[in-house]
């Protein structure tokens, strides 16, 4: 299967700081999603971004498919941003199965 | 707007017992998936389904059985539970429209096998 590597594995920030999370993948993809797993365990869709740049409030994401990486930017972080951020990709299979990275654990302190 | 629901949310069972985890979605999505999440492994695909009566194995299917008689339901059965199946189980669904194929996840079921 396709390899998905996320960095850093852990990130600790003070409230108000900015951060960049990275996702590298080993093969060309047709689908890339970013998820936030909150402290209650729910997986929340952040971005569907196979290529290009998207923004949603304080969060934005960029995928450079030709170079096989994606970046998630969090600006002015808040304590509610804490949790695990996952990147997941699909090679374009008919079924759209996702391959997940191991995630970045983000902790934001007040 | 219920979306995708899972039941039960928490389950404790004993080794050797049969357990069924339920997944229901209200979007009429064609594709449904079961993943398990374990520390150190991230999320791994157990089974998936492209439509009613069409299912196939993912990365870690051993010890699990699925069925899909209706589009909206995708139950996962552990035929004889083992301690290694203690995990958090997530159901997901997606609809494919051209190349667009975004997945949405249920809230998860935390299963403990004693």
PDB file of C-alpha atoms in Angstrom:
ATOM      1  CA  UNK A   1       0.000   0.000   0.000  1.00  0.00           C
ATOM      2  CA  UNK A   2       0.912   3.642  -0.136  1.00  0.00           C
ATOM      3  CA  UNK A   3       3.096   5.030   2.675  1.00  0.00           C
ATOM      4  CA  UNK A   4       1.961   8.156   4.499  1.00  0.00           C
ATOM      5  CA  UNK A   5       4.342   9.938   6.856  1.00  0.00           C
ATOM      6  CA  UNK A   6       3.339  12.808   9.091  1.00  0.00           C
ATOM      7  CA  UNK A   7       5.577  15.197  10.945  1.00  0.00           C
ATOM      8  CA  UNK A   8       6.135  16.187  13.611  1.00  0.00           C
ATOM      9  CA  UNK A   9       4.670  13.322  15.667  1.00  0.00           C
ATOM     10  CA  UNK A  10       4.110  15.650  18.618  1.00  0.00           C
ATOM     11  CA  UNK A  11       3.702  19.402  18.870  1.00  0.00           C
ATOM     12  CA  UNK A  12       3.198  21.530  21.958  1.00  0.00           C
ATOM     13  CA  UNK A  13       2.185  25.158  21.561  1.00  0.00           C
ATOM     14  CA  UNK A  14       1.091  28.119  23.591  1.00  0.00           C
ATOM     15  CA  UNK A  15      -2.270  29.583  22.719  1.00  0.00           C
ATOM     16  CA  UNK A  16      -1.944  32.127  19.900  1.00  0.00           C
ATOM     17  CA  UNK A  17       1.011  30.443  18.193  1.00  0.00           C
ATOM     18  CA  UNK A  18       1.029  29.292  14.579  1.00  0.00           C
ATOM     19  CA  UNK A  19       1.993  25.830  13.374  1.00  0.00           C
ATOM     20  CA  UNK A  20       2.583  23.788  10.237  1.00  0.00           C
ATOM     21  CA  UNK A  21       1.910  20.063   9.997  1.00  0.00           C
ATOM     22  CA  UNK A  22       3.347  18.055   7.124  1.00  0.00           C
ATOM     23  CA  UNK A  23       2.162  14.956   5.285  1.00  0.00           C
ATOM     24  CA  UNK A  24       4.404  13.122   2.797  1.00  0.00           C
ATOM     25  CA  UNK A  25       3.128  10.273   0.669  1.00  0.00           C
ATOM     26  CA  UNK A  26       4.941   7.706  -1.417  1.00  0.00           C
ATOM     27  CA  UNK A  27       2.815   7.547  -4.559  1.00  0.00           C
ATOM     28  CA  UNK A  28       0.568   9.729  -6.665  1.00  0.00           C
ATOM     29  CA  UNK A  29      -2.873  10.245  -5.138  1.00  0.00           C
ATOM     30  CA  UNK A  30      -6.331  11.233  -6.305  1.00  0.00           C
ATOM     31  CA  UNK A  31      -7.681  12.036  -2.882  1.00  0.00           C
ATOM     32  CA  UNK A  32      -6.191  13.570   0.230  1.00  0.00           C
ATOM     33  CA  UNK A  33      -8.058  14.391   3.390  1.00  0.00           C
ATOM     34  CA  UNK A  34      -7.090  16.042   6.673  1.00  0.00           C
ATOM     35  CA  UNK A  35      -8.926  15.046   9.839  1.00  0.00           C
ATOM     36  CA  UNK A  36      -8.905  16.283  13.405  1.00  0.00           C
ATOM     37  CA  UNK A  37      -9.491  13.687  16.107  1.00  0.00           C
ATOM     38  CA  UNK A  38     -10.699  15.591  19.126  1.00  0.00           C
ATOM     39  CA  UNK A  39     -10.079  14.497  22.731  1.00  0.00           C
ATOM     40  CA  UNK A  40     -13.419  12.658  22.679  1.00  0.00           C
ATOM     41  CA  UNK A  41     -12.204  10.508  19.813  1.00  0.00           C
ATOM     42  CA  UNK A  42     -14.353  11.909  17.018  1.00  0.00           C
ATOM     43  CA  UNK A  43     -12.818  12.188  13.563  1.00  0.00           C
ATOM     44  CA  UNK A  44     -13.762  15.512  12.062  1.00  0.00           C
ATOM     45  CA  UNK A  45     -13.254  16.323   8.404  1.00  0.00           C
ATOM     46  CA  UNK A  46     -11.085  19.391   7.942  1.00  0.00           C
ATOM     47  CA  UNK A  47     -10.189  19.410   4.271  1.00  0.00           C
ATOM     48  CA  UNK A  48     -10.683  17.379   1.143  1.00  0.00           C
ATOM     49  CA  UNK A  49      -7.675  18.605  -0.826  1.00  0.00           C
ATOM     50  CA  UNK A  50      -6.155  16.407  -3.547  1.00  0.00           C
ATOM     51  CA  UNK A  51      -4.395  19.484  -4.916  1.00  0.00           C
ATOM     52  CA  UNK A  52      -4.218  23.248  -4.464  1.00  0.00           C
ATOM     53  CA  UNK A  53      -4.939  25.404  -1.452  1.00  0.00           C
ATOM     54  CA  UNK A  54      -8.013  25.781   0.728  1.00  0.00           C
ATOM     55  CA  UNK A  55      -8.791  27.891   3.757  1.00  0.00           C
ATOM     56  CA  UNK A  56     -11.377  27.527   6.470  1.00  0.00           C
ATOM     57  CA  UNK A  57     -11.135  30.156   9.177  1.00  0.00           C
ATOM     58  CA  UNK A  58      -7.823  29.813  11.029  1.00  0.00           C
ATOM     59  CA  UNK A  59      -6.976  26.620   9.175  1.00  0.00           C
ATOM     60  CA  UNK A  60      -5.616  26.287   5.708  1.00  0.00           C
ATOM     61  CA  UNK A  61      -4.123  23.444   3.695  1.00  0.00           C
ATOM     62  CA  UNK A  62      -1.972  23.104   0.632  1.00  0.00           C
ATOM     63  CA  UNK A  63      -1.309  19.975  -1.389  1.00  0.00           C
ATOM     64  CA  UNK A  64       1.452  19.798  -3.983  1.00  0.00           C
ATOM     65  CA  UNK A  65       0.544  16.525  -5.623  1.00  0.00           C
ATOM     66  CA  UNK A  66       3.497  16.506  -8.032  1.00  0.00           C
ATOM     67  CA  UNK A  67       5.910  16.663  -5.076  1.00  0.00           C
ATOM     68  CA  UNK A  68       3.844  14.285  -2.943  1.00  0.00           C
ATOM     69  CA  UNK A  69       3.217  16.361   0.135  1.00  0.00           C
ATOM     70  CA  UNK A  70       0.536  18.343   1.881  1.00  0.00           C
ATOM     71  CA  UNK A  71       0.730  20.989   4.604  1.00  0.00           C
ATOM     72  CA  UNK A  72      -1.837  21.952   7.208  1.00  0.00           C
ATOM     73  CA  UNK A  73      -1.476  25.416   8.714  1.00  0.00           C
ATOM     74  CA  UNK A  74      -3.050  26.377  12.013  1.00  0.00           C
ATOM     75  CA  UNK A  75      -2.891  30.054  12.889  1.00  0.00           C
ATOM     76  CA  UNK A  76      -3.594  31.687  16.257  1.00  0.00           C
ATOM     77  CA  UNK A  77      -4.018  28.276  17.857  1.00  0.00           C
ATOM     78  CA  UNK A  78      -6.604  27.751  20.592  1.00  0.00           C
ATOM     79  CA  UNK A  79      -6.905  25.102  23.284  1.00  0.00           C
ATOM     80  CA  UNK A  80      -9.785  23.586  21.321  1.00  0.00           C
ATOM     81  CA  UNK A  81      -7.339  22.810  18.505  1.00  0.00           C
ATOM     82  CA  UNK A  82      -5.757  20.146  20.697  1.00  0.00           C
ATOM     83  CA  UNK A  83      -6.017  16.567  19.492  1.00  0.00           C
ATOM     84  CA  UNK A  84      -4.540  14.414  16.766  1.00  0.00           C
ATOM     85  CA  UNK A  85      -4.380  15.525  13.151  1.00  0.00           C
ATOM     86  CA  UNK A  86      -4.443  12.820  10.522  1.00  0.00           C
ATOM     87  CA  UNK A  87      -3.622  12.917   6.871  1.00  0.00           C
ATOM     88  CA  UNK A  88      -5.153  10.188   4.701  1.00  0.00           C
ATOM     89  CA  UNK A  89      -4.739   9.483   1.007  1.00  0.00           C
ATOM     90  CA  UNK A  90      -6.295   7.405  -1.741  1.00  0.00           C
ATOM     91  CA  UNK A  91      -4.461   6.370  -4.880  1.00  0.00           C
ATOM     92  CA  UNK A  92      -7.575   6.683  -6.968  1.00  0.00           C
ATOM     93  CA  UNK A  93      -8.898   3.183  -6.493  1.00  0.00           C
ATOM     94  CA  UNK A  94     -12.492   2.561  -7.470  1.00  0.00           C
ATOM     95  CA  UNK A  95     -13.473   2.090  -3.844  1.00  0.00           C
ATOM     96  CA  UNK A  96     -11.676   5.161  -2.508  1.00  0.00           C
ATOM     97  CA  UNK A  97     -10.057   3.389   0.424  1.00  0.00           C
ATOM     98  CA  UNK A  98      -7.924   5.670   2.560  1.00  0.00           C
ATOM     99  CA  UNK A  99      -4.392   5.063   3.838  1.00  0.00           C
ATOM    100  CA  UNK A 100      -3.728   6.938   7.054  1.00  0.00           C
ATOM    101  CA  UNK A 101      -0.610   8.458   8.493  1.00  0.00           C
ATOM    102  CA  UNK A 102       0.099   7.981  12.193  1.00  0.00           C
ATOM    103  CA  UNK A 103      -0.939  11.494  13.012  1.00  0.00           C
ATOM    104  CA  UNK A 104       0.449  14.575  14.741  1.00  0.00           C
ATOM    105  CA  UNK A 105      -0.513  14.972  18.402  1.00  0.00           C
ATOM    106  CA  UNK A 106      -1.106  18.681  19.027  1.00  0.00           C
ATOM    107  CA  UNK A 107      -1.363  20.107  22.526  1.00  0.00           C
ATOM    108  CA  UNK A 108      -2.228  23.775  22.952  1.00  0.00           C
ATOM    109  CA  UNK A 109      -1.697  25.275  26.396  1.00  0.00           C
ATOM    110  CA  UNK A 110      -3.562  28.375  27.611  1.00  0.00           C
TER     111      UNK A 110
ATOM    112  CA  UNK B   1     -29.586  15.098   9.907  1.00  0.00           C
ATOM    113  CA  UNK B   2     -28.281  11.936  11.615  1.00  0.00           C
ATOM    114  CA  UNK B   3     -25.403  11.300   9.177  1.00  0.00           C
ATOM    115  CA  UNK B   4     -23.515   8.211  10.234  1.00  0.00           C
ATOM    116  CA  UNK B   5     -24.138   6.513  13.563  1.00  0.00           C
ATOM    117  CA  UNK B   6     -22.579   3.570  15.350  1.00  0.00           C
ATOM    118  CA  UNK B   7     -23.878   1.372  18.128  1.00  0.00           C
ATOM    119  CA  UNK B   8     -23.046   0.536  20.763  1.00  0.00           C
ATOM    120  CA  UNK B   9     -20.597   3.313  21.596  1.00  0.00           C
ATOM    121  CA  UNK B  10     -18.945   1.193  24.288  1.00  0.00           C
ATOM    122  CA  UNK B  11     -18.868  -2.567  24.656  1.00  0.00           C
ATOM    123  CA  UNK B  12     -17.158  -4.923  27.058  1.00  0.00           C
ATOM    124  CA  UNK B  13     -17.198  -8.610  26.214  1.00  0.00           C
ATOM    125  CA  UNK B  14     -15.356 -11.787  26.997  1.00  0.00           C
ATOM    126  CA  UNK B  15     -12.987 -13.867  24.921  1.00  0.00           C
ATOM    127  CA  UNK B  16     -14.814 -16.268  22.656  1.00  0.00           C
ATOM    128  CA  UNK B  17     -18.117 -14.384  22.515  1.00  0.00           C
ATOM    129  CA  UNK B  18     -19.672 -13.155  19.297  1.00  0.00           C
ATOM    130  CA  UNK B  19     -20.077  -9.392  19.036  1.00  0.00           C
ATOM    131  CA  UNK B  20     -21.772  -7.296  16.362  1.00  0.00           C
ATOM    132  CA  UNK B  21     -21.046  -3.621  15.876  1.00  0.00           C
ATOM    133  CA  UNK B  22     -23.657  -1.666  13.990  1.00  0.00           C
ATOM    134  CA  UNK B  23     -23.197   1.143  11.497  1.00  0.00           C
ATOM    135  CA  UNK B  24     -26.006   3.144   9.916  1.00  0.00           C
ATOM    136  CA  UNK B  25     -25.838   6.067   7.496  1.00  0.00           C
ATOM    137  CA  UNK B  26     -28.627   8.285   6.237  1.00  0.00           C
ATOM    138  CA  UNK B  27     -26.855   9.780   3.199  1.00  0.00           C
ATOM    139  CA  UNK B  28     -27.457   6.824   0.842  1.00  0.00           C
ATOM    140  CA  UNK B  29     -23.712   6.640   0.253  1.00  0.00           C
ATOM    141  CA  UNK B  30     -22.683   3.686  -1.864  1.00  0.00           C
ATOM    142  CA  UNK B  31     -19.345   3.039  -0.166  1.00  0.00           C
ATOM    143  CA  UNK B  32     -18.899   2.011   3.427  1.00  0.00           C
ATOM    144  CA  UNK B  33     -15.801   1.072   5.419  1.00  0.00           C
ATOM    145  CA  UNK B  34     -14.745  -0.377   8.752  1.00  0.00           C
ATOM    146  CA  UNK B  35     -11.463   0.712  10.348  1.00  0.00           C
ATOM    147  CA  UNK B  36      -9.846  -0.087  13.635  1.00  0.00           C
ATOM    148  CA  UNK B  37      -7.640   2.335  15.529  1.00  0.00           C
ATOM    149  CA  UNK B  38      -4.856   1.090  17.759  1.00  0.00           C
ATOM    150  CA  UNK B  39      -2.002   2.917  19.444  1.00  0.00           C
ATOM    151  CA  UNK B  40       1.055   2.785  17.238  1.00  0.00           C
ATOM    152  CA  UNK B  41      -0.862   1.681  14.154  1.00  0.00           C
ATOM    153  CA  UNK B  42      -3.139   4.568  13.288  1.00  0.00           C
ATOM    154  CA  UNK B  43      -6.299   3.551  11.435  1.00  0.00           C
ATOM    155  CA  UNK B  44      -6.321   0.316   9.474  1.00  0.00           C
ATOM    156  CA  UNK B  45      -8.982  -0.899   7.086  1.00  0.00           C
ATOM    157  CA  UNK B  46     -10.819  -4.087   8.051  1.00  0.00           C
ATOM    158  CA  UNK B  47     -13.491  -4.420   5.344  1.00  0.00           C
ATOM    159  CA  UNK B  48     -15.162  -2.254   2.771  1.00  0.00           C
ATOM    160  CA  UNK B  49     -18.252  -2.327   0.619  1.00  0.00           C
ATOM    161  CA  UNK B  50     -19.045  -0.685  -2.707  1.00  0.00           C
ATOM    162  CA  UNK B  51     -22.797  -1.336  -2.575  1.00  0.00           C
ATOM    163  CA  UNK B  52     -25.352  -3.638  -1.052  1.00  0.00           C
ATOM    164  CA  UNK B  53     -24.172  -7.258  -1.285  1.00  0.00           C
ATOM    165  CA  UNK B  54     -20.665  -6.213  -2.424  1.00  0.00           C
ATOM    166  CA  UNK B  55     -17.964  -6.467   0.230  1.00  0.00           C
ATOM    167  CA  UNK B  56     -14.225  -7.081   0.259  1.00  0.00           C
ATOM    168  CA  UNK B  57     -11.319  -7.448   2.650  1.00  0.00           C
ATOM    169  CA  UNK B  58      -9.015  -4.674   3.746  1.00  0.00           C
ATOM    170  CA  UNK B  59      -5.665  -4.882   5.512  1.00  0.00           C
ATOM    171  CA  UNK B  60      -6.718  -6.691   8.714  1.00  0.00           C
ATOM    172  CA  UNK B  61      -9.843  -8.817   8.010  1.00  0.00           C
ATOM    173  CA  UNK B  62      -9.013 -11.947  10.023  1.00  0.00           C
ATOM    174  CA  UNK B  63     -11.558 -12.689  12.740  1.00  0.00           C
ATOM    175  CA  UNK B  64     -14.195 -10.349  11.300  1.00  0.00           C
ATOM    176  CA  UNK B  65     -17.264 -10.850   9.135  1.00  0.00           C
ATOM    177  CA  UNK B  66     -19.373  -8.196   7.411  1.00  0.00           C
ATOM    178  CA  UNK B  67     -22.626  -8.106   5.540  1.00  0.00           C
ATOM    179  CA  UNK B  68     -24.499  -5.449   3.642  1.00  0.00           C
ATOM    180  CA  UNK B  69     -28.054  -6.381   2.809  1.00  0.00           C
ATOM    181  CA  UNK B  70     -29.195  -2.728   2.786  1.00  0.00           C
ATOM    182  CA  UNK B  71     -27.328   0.305   1.514  1.00  0.00           C
ATOM    183  CA  UNK B  72     -27.648   2.158   4.811  1.00  0.00           C
ATOM    184  CA  UNK B  73     -26.360  -0.572   7.151  1.00  0.00           C
ATOM    185  CA  UNK B  74     -22.960  -2.207   7.402  1.00  0.00           C
ATOM    186  CA  UNK B  75     -22.629  -4.408  10.513  1.00  0.00           C
ATOM    187  CA  UNK B  76     -19.278  -5.813  11.608  1.00  0.00           C
ATOM    188  CA  UNK B  77     -19.244  -9.119  13.486  1.00  0.00           C
ATOM    189  CA  UNK B  78     -16.451 -10.550  15.574  1.00  0.00           C
ATOM    190  CA  UNK B  79     -17.247 -14.247  15.397  1.00  0.00           C
ATOM    191  CA  UNK B  80     -15.183 -15.256  18.445  1.00  0.00           C
ATOM    192  CA  UNK B  81     -13.691 -12.219  20.124  1.00  0.00           C
ATOM    193  CA  UNK B  82     -10.023 -12.228  21.138  1.00  0.00           C
ATOM    194  CA  UNK B  83      -8.098  -9.789  23.333  1.00  0.00           C
ATOM    195  CA  UNK B  84      -6.174  -8.555  20.305  1.00  0.00           C
ATOM    196  CA  UNK B  85      -9.477  -7.221  18.964  1.00  0.00           C
ATOM    197  CA  UNK B  86      -9.690  -4.715  21.801  1.00  0.00           C
ATOM    198  CA  UNK B  87      -9.703  -1.479  19.857  1.00  0.00           C
ATOM    199  CA  UNK B  88     -11.710   1.516  18.738  1.00  0.00           C
ATOM    200  CA  UNK B  89     -13.749   0.743  15.634  1.00  0.00           C
ATOM    201  CA  UNK B  90     -14.776   3.400  13.153  1.00  0.00           C
ATOM    202  CA  UNK B  91     -17.301   3.107  10.391  1.00  0.00           C
ATOM    203  CA  UNK B  92     -17.094   5.470   7.420  1.00  0.00           C
ATOM    204  CA  UNK B  93     -19.045   6.167   4.267  1.00  0.00           C
ATOM    205  CA  UNK B  94     -18.525   8.030   1.025  1.00  0.00           C
ATOM    206  CA  UNK B  95     -20.202   8.655  -2.273  1.00  0.00           C
ATOM    207  CA  UNK B  96     -18.194   8.794  -5.444  1.00  0.00           C
ATOM    208  CA  UNK B  97     -18.948  11.544  -7.934  1.00  0.00           C
ATOM    209  CA  UNK B  98     -16.369  11.480 -10.680  1.00  0.00           C
ATOM    210  CA  UNK B  99     -13.005  11.817  -8.931  1.00  0.00           C
ATOM    211  CA  UNK B 100     -14.583  13.316  -5.784  1.00  0.00           C
ATOM    212  CA  UNK B 101     -14.601  10.699  -3.070  1.00  0.00           C
ATOM    213  CA  UNK B 102     -14.672  12.207   0.437  1.00  0.00           C
ATOM    214  CA  UNK B 103     -15.105   9.925   3.439  1.00  0.00           C
ATOM    215  CA  UNK B 104     -17.048  10.746   6.578  1.00  0.00           C
ATOM    216  CA  UNK B 105     -16.651   8.915   9.850  1.00  0.00           C
ATOM    217  CA  UNK B 106     -18.987   7.764  12.569  1.00  0.00           C
ATOM    218  CA  UNK B 107     -18.310   8.479  16.262  1.00  0.00           C
ATOM    219  CA  UNK B 108     -16.610   5.125  16.893  1.00  0.00           C
ATOM    220  CA  UNK B 109     -17.204   2.112  19.135  1.00  0.00           C
ATOM    221  CA  UNK B 110     -14.754   1.381  21.923  1.00  0.00           C
ATOM    222  CA  UNK B 111     -14.579  -2.407  22.341  1.00  0.00           C
ATOM    223  CA  UNK B 112     -12.839  -4.141  25.219  1.00  0.00           C
ATOM    224  CA  UNK B 113     -12.352  -7.900  25.139  1.00  0.00           C
ATOM    225  CA  UNK B 114     -11.541  -9.403  28.546  1.00  0.00           C
TER     226      UNK B 114
END
